C-alpha cells in the first residue's frame, strides 16, 4: 500500500520522474506469530486485552513467528537481499524505531543536508516510530498517537535536523 500511495501521490503532483528509493527498514511492523491474523481473530484467540497490548504498547512484542513459518520475513522473497539475522521474528514499536533510525540517519538526513525535499511513504508503525524520534514523544505518550490515513504530514527542520514546525495538509 505504501508503494501504491507513493506512486499515486507522485502522479497527482505530476512528479512521476522523481527518484524513488525503497527500503525494507520503512516496512510495516512485523507482528510475529500474529502475522496473517486480523484484529478480530487475534482478540478471539488471545483475548481483547492482550491483543490491544500487543498492538499498541511501545515495548511489548507479540510472540515470535517460527523461522520455518511462511510468515517469517526471512522466507519472503522481497527480503532476499537482507541478511536473515536483521529480519525480525516479531516486533514492538520500540523494535520498529530501532529498525527505522538507521535509514533516517543514513539515507534521509544526508538528503536533507543537501536541502532536498524528502517525501516518505510508509506504513503507520514506521511513521509512528519516526514521529516518536522526531517529535521526542515519550514511551508512554506514543501509544496514543494516531496518524490519519491519506493526510500528508509536513515537517520543517532546523540546521541540526530538529523539528521546527509540523502540520498535516
PDB file of N, CA and C in Angstrom, residues 2 23-31 79 91-93 95-101 103-104 108 120-134 142 145 147 153:
ATOM      1  N   UNK A   2       1.957   1.252   0.714  1.00  0.00           N
ATOM      2  CA  UNK A   2       2.807   2.444   0.762  1.00  0.00           C
ATOM      3  C   UNK A   2       3.404   2.738  -0.606  1.00  0.00           C
ATOM      4  N   UNK A  23      13.089   0.863   0.779  1.00  0.00           N
ATOM      5  CA  UNK A  23      13.956   0.180   1.727  1.00  0.00           C
ATOM      6  C   UNK A  23      13.121  -0.592   2.733  1.00  0.00           C
ATOM      7  N   UNK A  24      13.570  -1.783   3.052  1.00  0.00           N
ATOM      8  CA  UNK A  24      12.833  -2.652   3.974  1.00  0.00           C
ATOM      9  C   UNK A  24      12.716  -2.045   5.369  1.00  0.00           C
ATOM     10  N   UNK A  25      13.609  -1.151   5.743  1.00  0.00           N
ATOM     11  CA  UNK A  25      13.563  -0.563   7.084  1.00  0.00           C
ATOM     12  C   UNK A  25      12.325   0.318   7.290  1.00  0.00           C
ATOM     13  N   UNK A  26      11.653   0.706   6.206  1.00  0.00           N
ATOM     14  CA  UNK A  26      10.430   1.507   6.314  1.00  0.00           C
ATOM     15  C   UNK A  26       9.165   0.650   6.258  1.00  0.00           C
ATOM     16  N   UNK A  27       9.324  -0.652   6.159  1.00  0.00           N
ATOM     17  CA  UNK A  27       8.163  -1.533   6.066  1.00  0.00           C
ATOM     18  C   UNK A  27       7.371  -1.553   7.374  1.00  0.00           C
ATOM     19  N   UNK A  28       6.167  -2.079   7.262  1.00  0.00           N
ATOM     20  CA  UNK A  28       5.291  -2.175   8.426  1.00  0.00           C
ATOM     21  C   UNK A  28       5.913  -3.080   9.490  1.00  0.00           C
ATOM     22  N   UNK A  29       5.489  -2.874  10.689  1.00  0.00           N
ATOM     23  CA  UNK A  29       5.895  -3.682  11.828  1.00  0.00           C
ATOM     24  C   UNK A  29       5.586  -5.147  11.556  1.00  0.00           C
ATOM     25  N   UNK A  30       6.441  -6.046  12.047  1.00  0.00           N
ATOM     26  CA  UNK A  30       6.198  -7.479  11.913  1.00  0.00           C
ATOM     27  C   UNK A  30       5.533  -7.978  13.186  1.00  0.00           C
ATOM     28  N   UNK A  31       4.343  -8.522  13.043  1.00  0.00           N
ATOM     29  CA  UNK A  31       3.545  -8.925  14.191  1.00  0.00           C
ATOM     30  C   UNK A  31       3.827 -10.344  14.674  1.00  0.00           C
ATOM     31  N   UNK A  79      12.662  -9.958   0.822  1.00  0.00           N
ATOM     32  CA  UNK A  79      13.770  -9.719   1.741  1.00  0.00           C
ATOM     33  C   UNK A  79      15.008 -10.553   1.395  1.00  0.00           C
ATOM     34  N   UNK A  91       8.014  -7.871  16.358  1.00  0.00           N
ATOM     35  CA  UNK A  91       8.421  -6.501  16.670  1.00  0.00           C
ATOM     36  C   UNK A  91       7.361  -5.801  17.504  1.00  0.00           C
ATOM     37  N   UNK A  92       7.837  -4.953  18.398  1.00  0.00           N
ATOM     38  CA  UNK A  92       7.007  -3.959  19.051  1.00  0.00           C
ATOM     39  C   UNK A  92       7.437  -2.617  18.452  1.00  0.00           C
ATOM     40  N   UNK A  93       6.786  -1.542  18.813  1.00  0.00           N
ATOM     41  CA  UNK A  93       7.123  -0.242  18.235  1.00  0.00           C
ATOM     42  C   UNK A  93       8.571   0.153  18.554  1.00  0.00           C
ATOM     43  N   UNK A  95      11.101  -1.817  18.692  1.00  0.00           N
ATOM     44  CA  UNK A  95      11.920  -2.518  17.703  1.00  0.00           C
ATOM     45  C   UNK A  95      11.841  -1.832  16.336  1.00  0.00           C
ATOM     46  N   UNK A  96      10.647  -1.373  15.979  1.00  0.00           N
ATOM     47  CA  UNK A  96      10.479  -0.683  14.695  1.00  0.00           C
ATOM     48  C   UNK A  96      11.321   0.592  14.688  1.00  0.00           C
ATOM     49  N   UNK A  97      11.323   1.315  15.803  1.00  0.00           N
ATOM     50  CA  UNK A  97      12.145   2.522  15.904  1.00  0.00           C
ATOM     51  C   UNK A  97      13.620   2.184  15.681  1.00  0.00           C
ATOM     52  N   UNK A  98      14.092   1.116  16.301  1.00  0.00           N
ATOM     53  CA  UNK A  98      15.492   0.695  16.127  1.00  0.00           C
ATOM     54  C   UNK A  98      15.779   0.283  14.684  1.00  0.00           C
ATOM     55  N   UNK A  99      14.773  -0.206  13.977  1.00  0.00           N
ATOM     56  CA  UNK A  99      14.929  -0.588  12.567  1.00  0.00           C
ATOM     57  C   UNK A  99      14.909   0.630  11.650  1.00  0.00           C
ATOM     58  N   UNK A 100      14.049   1.599  11.953  1.00  0.00           N
ATOM     59  CA  UNK A 100      13.865   2.774  11.100  1.00  0.00           C
ATOM     60  C   UNK A 100      15.001   3.785  11.242  1.00  0.00           C
ATOM     61  N   UNK A 101      15.515   3.965  12.440  1.00  0.00           N
ATOM     62  CA  UNK A 101      16.514   5.022  12.678  1.00  0.00           C
ATOM     63  C   UNK A 101      17.769   4.921  11.809  1.00  0.00           C
ATOM     64  N   UNK A 103      17.968   4.022   8.774  1.00  0.00           N
ATOM     65  CA  UNK A 103      17.596   4.574   7.472  1.00  0.00           C
ATOM     66  C   UNK A 103      17.433   6.091   7.560  1.00  0.00           C
ATOM     67  N   UNK A 104      16.865   6.572   8.647  1.00  0.00           N
ATOM     68  CA  UNK A 104      16.733   8.014   8.857  1.00  0.00           C
ATOM     69  C   UNK A 104      18.104   8.679   8.778  1.00  0.00           C
ATOM     70  N   UNK A 108      18.065   9.493   4.806  1.00  0.00           N
ATOM     71  CA  UNK A 108      17.212  10.683   4.756  1.00  0.00           C
ATOM     72  C   UNK A 108      17.958  11.943   5.194  1.00  0.00           C
ATOM     73  N   UNK A 120       8.259  10.715   2.405  1.00  0.00           N
ATOM     74  CA  UNK A 120       8.316   9.341   2.897  1.00  0.00           C
ATOM     75  C   UNK A 120       6.906   8.769   2.829  1.00  0.00           C
ATOM     76  N   UNK A 121       6.772   7.695   2.106  1.00  0.00           N
ATOM     77  CA  UNK A 121       5.513   6.968   2.057  1.00  0.00           C
ATOM     78  C   UNK A 121       5.776   5.628   2.724  1.00  0.00           C
ATOM     79  N   UNK A 122       5.213   5.457   3.902  1.00  0.00           N
ATOM     80  CA  UNK A 122       5.494   4.247   4.681  1.00  0.00           C
ATOM     81  C   UNK A 122       4.239   3.831   5.429  1.00  0.00           C
ATOM     82  N   UNK A 123       4.360   2.734   6.140  1.00  0.00           N
ATOM     83  CA  UNK A 123       3.243   2.205   6.899  1.00  0.00           C
ATOM     84  C   UNK A 123       3.118   2.904   8.246  1.00  0.00           C
ATOM     85  N   UNK A 124       1.963   2.780   8.850  1.00  0.00           N
ATOM     86  CA  UNK A 124       1.646   3.508  10.070  1.00  0.00           C
ATOM     87  C   UNK A 124       2.650   3.358  11.189  1.00  0.00           C
ATOM     88  N   UNK A 125       3.080   2.130  11.482  1.00  0.00           N
ATOM     89  CA  UNK A 125       4.001   1.943  12.594  1.00  0.00           C
ATOM     90  C   UNK A 125       5.387   2.493  12.297  1.00  0.00           C
ATOM     91  N   UNK A 126       5.821   2.445  11.059  1.00  0.00           N
ATOM     92  CA  UNK A 126       7.112   3.048  10.703  1.00  0.00           C
ATOM     93  C   UNK A 126       7.041   4.560  10.853  1.00  0.00           C
ATOM     94  N   UNK A 127       5.924   5.142  10.448  1.00  0.00           N
ATOM     95  CA  UNK A 127       5.734   6.583  10.591  1.00  0.00           C
ATOM     96  C   UNK A 127       5.626   6.953  12.078  1.00  0.00           C
ATOM     97  N   UNK A 128       4.893   6.153  12.861  1.00  0.00           N
ATOM     98  CA  UNK A 128       4.791   6.416  14.300  1.00  0.00           C
ATOM     99  C   UNK A 128       6.158   6.366  14.961  1.00  0.00           C
ATOM    100  N   UNK A 129       6.977   5.397  14.589  1.00  0.00           N
ATOM    101  CA  UNK A 129       8.317   5.283  15.165  1.00  0.00           C
ATOM    102  C   UNK A 129       9.156   6.507  14.811  1.00  0.00           C
ATOM    103  N   UNK A 130       9.112   6.905  13.552  1.00  0.00           N
ATOM    104  CA  UNK A 130       9.882   8.069  13.134  1.00  0.00           C
ATOM    105  C   UNK A 130       9.359   9.338  13.819  1.00  0.00           C
ATOM    106  N   UNK A 131       8.048   9.471  13.945  1.00  0.00           N
ATOM    107  CA  UNK A 131       7.460  10.623  14.631  1.00  0.00           C
ATOM    108  C   UNK A 131       7.884  10.655  16.099  1.00  0.00           C
ATOM    109  N   UNK A 132       7.949   9.494  16.731  1.00  0.00           N
ATOM    110  CA  UNK A 132       8.396   9.430  18.124  1.00  0.00           C
ATOM    111  C   UNK A 132       9.779  10.044  18.253  1.00  0.00           C
ATOM    112  N   UNK A 133      10.656   9.676  17.345  1.00  0.00           N
ATOM    113  CA  UNK A 133      12.020  10.200  17.367  1.00  0.00           C
ATOM    114  C   UNK A 133      12.054  11.698  17.057  1.00  0.00           C
ATOM    115  N   UNK A 134      11.402  12.089  15.977  1.00  0.00           N
ATOM    116  CA  UNK A 134      11.475  13.482  15.529  1.00  0.00           C
ATOM    117  C   UNK A 134      10.819  14.450  16.503  1.00  0.00           C
ATOM    118  N   UNK A 142       3.473   7.812  23.154  1.00  0.00           N
ATOM    119  CA  UNK A 142       3.456   7.338  21.766  1.00  0.00           C
ATOM    120  C   UNK A 142       2.319   6.341  21.519  1.00  0.00           C
ATOM    121  N   UNK A 145      -0.674   8.041  19.966  1.00  0.00           N
ATOM    122  CA  UNK A 145      -0.545   8.802  18.726  1.00  0.00           C
ATOM    123  C   UNK A 145      -1.303   8.119  17.598  1.00  0.00           C
ATOM    124  N   UNK A 147      -2.228   8.386  13.608  1.00  0.00           N
ATOM    125  CA  UNK A 147      -1.797   9.005  12.361  1.00  0.00           C
ATOM    126  C   UNK A 147      -2.896   8.774  11.333  1.00  0.00           C
ATOM    127  N   UNK A 153       1.849  14.601   6.229  1.00  0.00           N
ATOM    128  CA  UNK A 153       2.342  15.226   7.445  1.00  0.00           C
ATOM    129  C   UNK A 153       3.648  15.905   7.073  1.00  0.00           C
TER     130      UNK A 153
END
